[in-house]
Coordinates of C-alpha atoms and ligand atoms in Angstrom, one line a residue:
X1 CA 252.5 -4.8 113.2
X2 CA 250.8 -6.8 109.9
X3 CA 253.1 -7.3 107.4
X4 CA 253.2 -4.4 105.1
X5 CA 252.4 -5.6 101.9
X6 CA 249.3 -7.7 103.6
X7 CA 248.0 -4.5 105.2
X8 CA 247.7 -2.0 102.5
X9 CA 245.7 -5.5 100.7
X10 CA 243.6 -4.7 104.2
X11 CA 243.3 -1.9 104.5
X12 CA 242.1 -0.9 100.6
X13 CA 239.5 -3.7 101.8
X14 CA 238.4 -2.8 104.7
X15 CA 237.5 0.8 103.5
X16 CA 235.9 -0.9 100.4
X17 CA 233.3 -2.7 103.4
X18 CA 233.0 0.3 105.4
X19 CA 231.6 2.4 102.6
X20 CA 229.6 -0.2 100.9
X21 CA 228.3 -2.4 104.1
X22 CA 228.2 0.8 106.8
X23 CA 227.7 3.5 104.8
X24 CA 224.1 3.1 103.1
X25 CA 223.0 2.8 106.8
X26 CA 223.4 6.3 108.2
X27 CA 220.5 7.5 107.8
X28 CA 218.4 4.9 109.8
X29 CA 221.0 5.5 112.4
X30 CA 220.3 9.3 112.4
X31 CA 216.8 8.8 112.0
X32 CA 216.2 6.2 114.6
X33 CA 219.4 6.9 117.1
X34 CA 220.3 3.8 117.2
X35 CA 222.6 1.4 115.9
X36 CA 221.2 -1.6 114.0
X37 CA 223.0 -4.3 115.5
X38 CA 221.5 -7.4 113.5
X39 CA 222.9 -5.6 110.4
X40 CA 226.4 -3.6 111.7
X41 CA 227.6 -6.7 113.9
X42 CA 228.1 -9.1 111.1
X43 CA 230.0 -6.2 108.6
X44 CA 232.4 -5.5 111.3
X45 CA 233.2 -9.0 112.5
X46 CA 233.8 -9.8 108.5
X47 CA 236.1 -6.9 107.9
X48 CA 237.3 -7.4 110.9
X49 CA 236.9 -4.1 113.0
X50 CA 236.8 -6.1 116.4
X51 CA 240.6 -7.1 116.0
X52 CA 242.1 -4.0 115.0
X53 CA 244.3 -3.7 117.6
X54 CA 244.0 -6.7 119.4
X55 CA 247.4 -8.8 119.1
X56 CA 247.2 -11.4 116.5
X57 CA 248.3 -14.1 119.3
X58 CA 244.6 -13.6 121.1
X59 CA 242.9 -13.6 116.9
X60 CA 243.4 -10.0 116.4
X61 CA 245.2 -8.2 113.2
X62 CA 247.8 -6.8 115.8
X63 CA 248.0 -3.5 114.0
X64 CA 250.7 -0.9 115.1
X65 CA 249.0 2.7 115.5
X66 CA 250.4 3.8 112.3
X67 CA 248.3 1.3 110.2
X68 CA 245.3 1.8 112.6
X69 CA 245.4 5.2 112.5
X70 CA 243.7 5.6 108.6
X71 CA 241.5 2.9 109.5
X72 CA 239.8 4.8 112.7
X73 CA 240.0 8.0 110.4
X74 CA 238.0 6.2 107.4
X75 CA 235.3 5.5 110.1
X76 CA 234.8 8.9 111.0
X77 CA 233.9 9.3 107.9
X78 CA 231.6 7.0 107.3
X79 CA 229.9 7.4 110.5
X80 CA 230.4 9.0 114.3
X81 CA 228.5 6.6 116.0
X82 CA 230.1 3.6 114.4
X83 CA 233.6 5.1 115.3
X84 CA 233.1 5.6 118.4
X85 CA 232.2 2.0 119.2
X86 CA 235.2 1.0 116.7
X87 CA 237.0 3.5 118.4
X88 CA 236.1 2.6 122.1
X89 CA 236.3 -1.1 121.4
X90 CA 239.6 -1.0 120.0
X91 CA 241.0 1.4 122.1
X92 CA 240.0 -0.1 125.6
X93 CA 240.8 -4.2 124.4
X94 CA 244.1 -2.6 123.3
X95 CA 244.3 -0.5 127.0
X96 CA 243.3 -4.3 129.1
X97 CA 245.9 -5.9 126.9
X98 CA 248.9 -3.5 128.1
X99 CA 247.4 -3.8 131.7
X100 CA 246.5 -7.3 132.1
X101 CA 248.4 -10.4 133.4
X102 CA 248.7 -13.4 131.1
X103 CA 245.7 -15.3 132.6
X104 CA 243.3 -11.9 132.4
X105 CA 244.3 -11.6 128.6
X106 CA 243.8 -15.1 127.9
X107 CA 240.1 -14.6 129.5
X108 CA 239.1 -12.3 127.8
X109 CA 240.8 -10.9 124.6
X110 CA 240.0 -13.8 121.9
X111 CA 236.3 -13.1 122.1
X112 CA 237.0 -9.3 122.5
X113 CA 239.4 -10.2 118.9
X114 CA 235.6 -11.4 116.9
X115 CA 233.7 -9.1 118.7
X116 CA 231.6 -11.8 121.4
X117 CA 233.2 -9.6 124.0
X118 CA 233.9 -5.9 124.6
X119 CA 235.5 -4.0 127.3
X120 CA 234.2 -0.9 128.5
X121 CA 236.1 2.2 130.2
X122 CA 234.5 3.1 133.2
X123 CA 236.4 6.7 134.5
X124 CA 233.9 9.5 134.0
X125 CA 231.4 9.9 137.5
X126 CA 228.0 11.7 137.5
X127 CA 229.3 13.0 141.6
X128 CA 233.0 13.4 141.1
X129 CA 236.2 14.8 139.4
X130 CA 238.1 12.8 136.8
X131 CA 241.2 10.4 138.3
X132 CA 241.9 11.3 141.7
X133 CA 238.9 12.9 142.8
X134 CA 237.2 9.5 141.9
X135 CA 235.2 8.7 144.3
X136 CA 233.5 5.1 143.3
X137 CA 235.4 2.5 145.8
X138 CA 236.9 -1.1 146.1
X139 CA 237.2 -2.2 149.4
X140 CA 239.2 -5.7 149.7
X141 CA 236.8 -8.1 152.0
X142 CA 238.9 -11.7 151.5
X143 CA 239.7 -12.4 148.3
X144 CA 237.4 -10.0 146.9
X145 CA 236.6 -6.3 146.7
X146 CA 233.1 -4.8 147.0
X147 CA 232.5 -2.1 144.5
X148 CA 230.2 1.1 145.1
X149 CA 229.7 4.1 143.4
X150 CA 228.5 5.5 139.8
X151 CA 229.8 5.6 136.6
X152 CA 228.4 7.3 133.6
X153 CA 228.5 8.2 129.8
X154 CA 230.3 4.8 129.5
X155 CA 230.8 4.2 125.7
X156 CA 229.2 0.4 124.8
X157 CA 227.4 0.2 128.1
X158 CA 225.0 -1.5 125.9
X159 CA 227.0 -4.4 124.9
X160 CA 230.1 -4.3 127.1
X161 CA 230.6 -7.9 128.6
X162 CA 233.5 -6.5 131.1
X163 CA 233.9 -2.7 132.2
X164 CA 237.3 -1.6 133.4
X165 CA 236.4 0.5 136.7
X166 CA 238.9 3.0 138.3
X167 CA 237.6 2.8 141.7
X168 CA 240.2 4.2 145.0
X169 CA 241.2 1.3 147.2
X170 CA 242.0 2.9 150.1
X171 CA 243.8 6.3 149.4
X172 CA 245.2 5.0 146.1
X173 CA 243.3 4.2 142.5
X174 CA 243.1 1.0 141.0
X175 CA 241.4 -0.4 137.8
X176 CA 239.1 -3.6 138.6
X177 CA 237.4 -5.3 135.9
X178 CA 233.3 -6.2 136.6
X179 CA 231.4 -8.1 134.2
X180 CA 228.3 -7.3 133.0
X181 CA 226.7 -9.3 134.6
X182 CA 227.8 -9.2 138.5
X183 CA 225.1 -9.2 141.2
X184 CA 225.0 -5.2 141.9
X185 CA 225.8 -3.5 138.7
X186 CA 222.9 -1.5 137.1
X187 CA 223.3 -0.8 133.9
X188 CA 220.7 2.4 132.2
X189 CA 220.7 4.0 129.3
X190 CA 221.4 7.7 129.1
X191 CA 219.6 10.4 126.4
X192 CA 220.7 10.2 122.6
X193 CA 223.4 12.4 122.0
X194 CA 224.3 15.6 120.0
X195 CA 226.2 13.7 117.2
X196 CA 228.1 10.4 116.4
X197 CA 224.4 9.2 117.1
X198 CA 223.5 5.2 117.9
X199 CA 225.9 4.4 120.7
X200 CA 224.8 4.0 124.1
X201 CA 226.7 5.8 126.8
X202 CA 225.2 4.9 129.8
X203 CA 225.1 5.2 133.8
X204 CA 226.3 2.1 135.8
X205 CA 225.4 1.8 139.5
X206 CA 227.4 -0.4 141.5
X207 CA 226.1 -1.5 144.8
X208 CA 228.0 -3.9 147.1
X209 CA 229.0 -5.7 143.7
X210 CA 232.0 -8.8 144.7
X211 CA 234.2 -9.5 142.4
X212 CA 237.9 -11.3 143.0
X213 CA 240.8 -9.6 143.8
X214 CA 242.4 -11.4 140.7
X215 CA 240.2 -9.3 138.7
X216 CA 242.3 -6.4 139.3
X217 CA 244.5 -5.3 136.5
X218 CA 248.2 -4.9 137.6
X219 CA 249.2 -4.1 141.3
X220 CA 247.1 -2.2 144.0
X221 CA 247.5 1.5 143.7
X222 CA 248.6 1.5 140.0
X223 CA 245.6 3.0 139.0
X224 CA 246.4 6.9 138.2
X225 CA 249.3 5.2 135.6
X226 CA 247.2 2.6 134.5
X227 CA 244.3 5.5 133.6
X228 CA 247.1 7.2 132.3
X229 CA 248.7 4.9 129.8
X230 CA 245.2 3.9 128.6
X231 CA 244.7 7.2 128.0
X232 CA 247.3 8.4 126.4
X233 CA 247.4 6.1 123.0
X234 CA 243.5 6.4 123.0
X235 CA 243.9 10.3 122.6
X236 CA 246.2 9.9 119.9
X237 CA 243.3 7.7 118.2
X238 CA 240.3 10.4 119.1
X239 CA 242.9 12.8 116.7
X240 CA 242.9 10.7 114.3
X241 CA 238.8 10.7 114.1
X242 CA 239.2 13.7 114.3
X243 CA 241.4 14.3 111.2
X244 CA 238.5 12.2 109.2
X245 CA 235.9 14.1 110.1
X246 CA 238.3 17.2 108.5
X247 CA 239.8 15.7 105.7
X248 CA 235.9 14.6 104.5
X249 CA 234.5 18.2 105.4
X250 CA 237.0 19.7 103.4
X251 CA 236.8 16.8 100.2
X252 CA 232.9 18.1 100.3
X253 CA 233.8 22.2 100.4
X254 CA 236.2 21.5 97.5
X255 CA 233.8 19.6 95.6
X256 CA 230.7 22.0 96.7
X257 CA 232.5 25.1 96.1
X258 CA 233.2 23.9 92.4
X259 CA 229.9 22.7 91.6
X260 CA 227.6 26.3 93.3
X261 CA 227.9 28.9 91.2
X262 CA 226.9 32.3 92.4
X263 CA 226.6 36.0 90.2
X264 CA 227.8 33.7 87.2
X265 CA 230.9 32.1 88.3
X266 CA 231.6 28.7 91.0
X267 CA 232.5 30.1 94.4
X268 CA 235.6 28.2 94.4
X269 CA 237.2 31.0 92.3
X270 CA 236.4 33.9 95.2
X271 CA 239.4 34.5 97.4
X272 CA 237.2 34.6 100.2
X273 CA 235.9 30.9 99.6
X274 CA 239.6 29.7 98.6
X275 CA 240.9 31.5 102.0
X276 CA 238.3 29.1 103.8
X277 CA 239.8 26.3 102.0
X278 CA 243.3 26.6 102.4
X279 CA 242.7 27.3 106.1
X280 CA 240.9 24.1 106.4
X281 CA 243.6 22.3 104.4
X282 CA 246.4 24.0 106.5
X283 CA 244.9 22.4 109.6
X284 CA 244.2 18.7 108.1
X285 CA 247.7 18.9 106.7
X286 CA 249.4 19.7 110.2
X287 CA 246.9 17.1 112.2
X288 CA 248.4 14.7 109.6
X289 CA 251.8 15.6 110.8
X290 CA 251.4 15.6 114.4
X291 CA 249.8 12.0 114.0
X292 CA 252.5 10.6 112.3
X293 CA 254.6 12.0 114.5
X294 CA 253.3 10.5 117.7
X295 CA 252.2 7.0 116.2
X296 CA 256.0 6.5 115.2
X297 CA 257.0 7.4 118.3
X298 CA 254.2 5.6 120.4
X299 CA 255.1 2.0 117.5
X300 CA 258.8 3.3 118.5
X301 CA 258.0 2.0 122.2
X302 CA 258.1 5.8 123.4
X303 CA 255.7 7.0 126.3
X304 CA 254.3 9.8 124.6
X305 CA 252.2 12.0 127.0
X306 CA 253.1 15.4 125.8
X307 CA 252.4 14.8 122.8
X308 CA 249.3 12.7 122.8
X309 CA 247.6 15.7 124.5
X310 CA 248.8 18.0 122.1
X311 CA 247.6 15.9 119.0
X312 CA 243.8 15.6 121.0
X313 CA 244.2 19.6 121.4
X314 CA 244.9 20.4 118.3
X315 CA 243.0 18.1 116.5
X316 CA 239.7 19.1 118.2
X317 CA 240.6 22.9 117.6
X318 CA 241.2 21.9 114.0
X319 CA 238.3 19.7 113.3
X320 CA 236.2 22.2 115.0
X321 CA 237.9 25.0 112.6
X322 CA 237.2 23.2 109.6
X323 CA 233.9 22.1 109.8
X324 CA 232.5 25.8 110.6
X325 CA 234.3 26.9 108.0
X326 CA 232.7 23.6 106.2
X327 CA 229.5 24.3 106.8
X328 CA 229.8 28.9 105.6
X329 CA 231.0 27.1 102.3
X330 CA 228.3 24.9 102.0
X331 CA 226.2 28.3 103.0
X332 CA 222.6 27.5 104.2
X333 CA 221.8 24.3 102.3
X334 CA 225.1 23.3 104.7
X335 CA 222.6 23.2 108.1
X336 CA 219.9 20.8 106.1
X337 CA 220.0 17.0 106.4
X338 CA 220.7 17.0 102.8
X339 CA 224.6 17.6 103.4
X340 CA 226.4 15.5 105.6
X341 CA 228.3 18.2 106.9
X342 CA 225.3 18.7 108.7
X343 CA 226.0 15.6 110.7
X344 CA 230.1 15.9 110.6
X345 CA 229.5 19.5 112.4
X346 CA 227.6 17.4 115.4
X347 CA 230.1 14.4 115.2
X348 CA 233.3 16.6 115.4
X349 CA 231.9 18.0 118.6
X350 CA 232.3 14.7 120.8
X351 CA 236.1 14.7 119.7
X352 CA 236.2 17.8 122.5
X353 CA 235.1 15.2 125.5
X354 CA 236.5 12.2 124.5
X355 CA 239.6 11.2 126.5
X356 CA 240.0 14.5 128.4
X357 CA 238.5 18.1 127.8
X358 CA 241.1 20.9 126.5
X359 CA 241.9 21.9 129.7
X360 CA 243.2 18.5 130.6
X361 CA 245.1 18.3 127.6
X362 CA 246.4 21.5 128.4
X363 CA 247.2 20.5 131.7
X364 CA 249.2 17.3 130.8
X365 CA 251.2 19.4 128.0
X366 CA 252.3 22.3 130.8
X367 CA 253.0 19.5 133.1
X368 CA 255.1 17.6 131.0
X369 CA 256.5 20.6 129.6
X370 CA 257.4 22.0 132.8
X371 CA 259.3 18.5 133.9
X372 CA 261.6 19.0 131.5
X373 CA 262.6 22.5 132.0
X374 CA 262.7 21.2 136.1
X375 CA 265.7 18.5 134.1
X376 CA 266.9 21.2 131.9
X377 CA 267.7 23.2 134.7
X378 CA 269.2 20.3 136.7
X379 CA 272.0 19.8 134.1
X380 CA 272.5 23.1 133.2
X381 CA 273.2 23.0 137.7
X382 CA 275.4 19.6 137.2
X383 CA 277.3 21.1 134.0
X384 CA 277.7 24.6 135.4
X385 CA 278.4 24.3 139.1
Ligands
LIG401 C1 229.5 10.5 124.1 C2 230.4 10.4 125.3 C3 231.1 9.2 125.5 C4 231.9 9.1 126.6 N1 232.5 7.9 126.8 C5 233.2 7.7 128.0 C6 233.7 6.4 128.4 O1 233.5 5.4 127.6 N2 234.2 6.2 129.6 C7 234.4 7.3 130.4 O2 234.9 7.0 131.5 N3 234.0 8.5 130.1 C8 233.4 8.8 128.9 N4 232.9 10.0 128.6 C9 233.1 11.1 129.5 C10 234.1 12.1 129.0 O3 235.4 11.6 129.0 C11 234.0 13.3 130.0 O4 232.7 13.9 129.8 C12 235.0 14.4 129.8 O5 236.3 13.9 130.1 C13 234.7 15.6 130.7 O6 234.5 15.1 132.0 P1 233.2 15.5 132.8 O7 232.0 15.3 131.9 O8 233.2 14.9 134.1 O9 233.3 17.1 132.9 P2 233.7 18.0 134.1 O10 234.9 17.4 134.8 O11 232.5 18.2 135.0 O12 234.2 19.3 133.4 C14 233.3 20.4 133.1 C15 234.2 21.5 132.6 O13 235.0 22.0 133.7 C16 236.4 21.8 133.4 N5 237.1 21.3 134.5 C17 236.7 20.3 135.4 N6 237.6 20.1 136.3 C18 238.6 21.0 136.1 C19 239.9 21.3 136.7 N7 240.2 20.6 137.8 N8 240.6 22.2 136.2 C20 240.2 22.9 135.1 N9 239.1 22.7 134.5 C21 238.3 21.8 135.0 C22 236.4 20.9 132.2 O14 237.5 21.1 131.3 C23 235.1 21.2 131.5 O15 235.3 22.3 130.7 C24 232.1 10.2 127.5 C25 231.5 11.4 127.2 C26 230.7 11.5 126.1 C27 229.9 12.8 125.9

C-alpha cells in the first residue's frame, strides 16, 4: 500500500496525465483501431501506469486494490481500449506476482514495473471450455514441457513479452509461462472489436513449443487455483471499469439533461428523465459499495470468491443499465459520434466477457453460497446432535 498522504498527491496526478496526455487521442484510436504506441507508451510509463500494482520492491507503486481501484475506474473513462491494456497489464503482473517463486519474480517483474515487459493471460481456447475443459497441453519431456494447442482473444498479444498459459499436464492444469518469442508460438491478430477499440486480442498457436519446467508457476496440478486466484482480484478490477464507464455516463445525462430543453423547459425537470437518472445513480452508488466492500476485504488478506463474482455481476448489469438509460437521455444525438456515450455504450459491453461471462459468476456465487449452507448445516449437526 503507498503511503496515504503520497497517493492522494498521485493519484490527483495521475488523473491530471490521463485526461490531458490520453484523452485528446480518442478519436485517432476510434478512427484508426489502433493504439498509437509511439505516443501512449511514453504517457503511461511517466505517470506510471505500468507499476500500478506491481510491488514497489520489483519498481512498482505497490498499490493496495483500494487505491487502484479509482485509478482503473478514471481509465475507463478516458478510454476502453487503454483500460483494458492498463487493466490487463496490471492485473496479470499482479496475478504472476502472487504465483511466482522468487527467481520467476525477479525475471520478470522489474521490466513488467516500466512497462519493457508485459504478461499476458492465456485461458480462453477457440476449441474448448474455460478451466477444466482446457484442452491446450504440457507434456514434461526432461526438464522441459512441450506445449500444443490454441489460445485466443488474448488481451496484449501484441506486445506481451511472456504469456501465462493454463495448459493440463496430465489430468491436472497447470500455468506455464512462454515467451514471446519461443520456437512454436504463432502469434495473429484477431478482427477489431465492438468497443474499448485499439487493443489486440489475438490467437496464439503453440506447436511442439519447449520451454523449462522451471517456467512453471507454482507446483504441478495447481493450475484450476492458480486460474482461480488470478481471477478472482481481476474481476473485482473489471467492476471497477465498469463503475467508470457508469459514473461518466451518468456525469454526461446530468449535464445533457440540463442543457436540452424540449416544449420550453430542460428535460432534467420531467419525472420521466429524473426517474432515468436516479436509476442510474442508484446503481453507481451500490457498485461503489460493493467495491469497497470487497477491496477492503481482498487489502484485508481475505479470499474473496463470492464476492468478486458478485461485484463482476452486478457491475456489468449496472453499467449495462446505465448506459441505455444514458444513451434515451441523450435521445438520438446519443447514437452519433458526437457524444461519447456513443463509444461508452460499446466499451461497457466487453465488461460482460471479461474474466468470466454472468453465468460463471453466477456459478461461483451459488457454489460458494451453497458451501456455506453445506457448514451451516454441519454445525447446526455438531451443536444439535
Ligand atoms: C476483448 C476481449 C478480451 C479478452 N481477453 C482475454 C485474455 O486476455 N485472456 C483470456 O484468456 N481470455 C480473454 N478473453 C476471453 C473471455 O474471457 C471469454 O470470451 C469469456 O470468458 C467467455 O468465454 P468464451 O468466449 O469461450 O465463451 P463460451 O464459453 O463459448 O460461452 C458462450 C456462452 O455459453 C455460456 N456457457 C459456456 N459454457 C457454459 C457452461 N458450462 N454452463 C453455462 N453456460 C455456459 C457462456 O456463459 C456464454 O454465454 C477476452 C475476450 C474479449 C472479447
Amino acid at each position: 500500500m503507498m503511503d496515504p498522504t503520497a497517493y492522494e498527491d498521485f493519484r490527483a496526478a495521475i488523473f491530471a496525465s490521463m485526461w490531458r496526455d490520453l484523452a485528446p487521442l480518442e478519436e485517432e484510436i476510434e478512427e484508426h483501431e489502433s493504439i498509437p504506441r509511439e505516443k501512449i507508451w511514453p504517457a503511461l510509463r511517466e505517470m506510471g501506469a505500468f507499476g500500478l500494482l506491481i510491488p514497489t520492491e520489483y519498481g512498482g507503486h505497490g498499490l493496495s486494490i483500494a487505491q487502484y481501484l479509482p485509478i482503473i475506474a478514471e481509465f475507463a473513462k478516458v478510454h476502453g481500449g487503454i483500460r483494458a491494456l492498463v487493466h490487463v497489464h496490471n492485473s496479470m503482473g499482479h496475478a504472476f506476482w502472487e504465483l511466482a517463486d522468487e527467481r520467476q519474480r525477479d525475471a520478470v517483474l522489474p521490466g513488467v514495473a516500466d512497462g519493457a515487459r508485459s504478461v499476458a493471460f492465456g485461458l480462453t481456447e477457440p476449441d474448448s471450455g474455460t478451466g477444466l475443459d482446457t484442452a491446450t497441453t504440457a507434456v514434461a519431456d526432461g526438464d522441459d514441457y512441450v506445449i500444443n494447442g490454441r489460445k485466443w482473444l488474448i488481451t496484449n498479444s501484441d506486445f506481451a513479452s511472456h504469456f501465462m498459459v493454463f495448459a493440463r499436464t496430465g489430468s491436472t492444469l497447470s500455468v506455464v509461462t512462454v515467451e514471446r518469442d519461443a520456437p512454436g508460438l504463432r502469434i495473429e491478430e484477431l478482427p477489431e472489436t465492438m468497443g474499448c477499440k485499439g487493443g489486440q486480442h489475438g490467437l496464439l498457436t503453440f506447436t511442439d513449443v519447449r520451454v523449462p519446467q522451471t517456467n512453471r508457476l507454482g507446483a504441478e496440478g495447481s493450475g484450476a487455483e492458480g486460474m482461480e486466484r488470478a481471477l478472482e482480484i481481476s474481476r473485482v478490477l473489471v467492476a471497477a471499469s465498469s463503475l467508470g464507464t457508469a459514473e461518466y455516463a451518468l456525469d454526461l445525462s446530468v449535464r445533457f439533461a440540463q442543457q436540452r430543453v424540449t416544449f420550453g423547459k430542460p428535460i432534467a425537470s420531467r419525472q420521466a428523465v429524473q426517474r432515468y437518472l436516479a436509476e442510474m445513480a442508484t446503481d453507481v452508488h451500490a457498485l461503489r459499495l460493493l467495491l469497497d466492500d470487497a477491496a477492503a476485504k481482498w487489502d484485508a488478506g481475505r479470499r474473496i470468491p463470492q464476492e468478486a463474482s458478485i461485484c463482476k455481476l452486478f457491475g456489468l448489469e449496472a453499467v449495462g443499465r446505465v448506459t441505455d438509460r444514458a444513451l434515451l437521455v441523450h435521445g438520438g444525438i446519443g447514437y452519433t459520434r458526437r457524444h461519447p456515450i456513443e463509444r461508452l455504450y460499446r466499451d461497457a459491453r466487453l465488461n460482460w466477457l471479461e474474466e468470466g461471462t454472468p453465468t460463471i459468476q453466477q456459478l461461483v456465487i451459488a457454489r460458494e453460497l451453497l458451501k456455506g449452507a453445506a457448514r451451516h448445516s454441519e454445525d447446526m449437526e455438531l451443536t444439535n446432535p
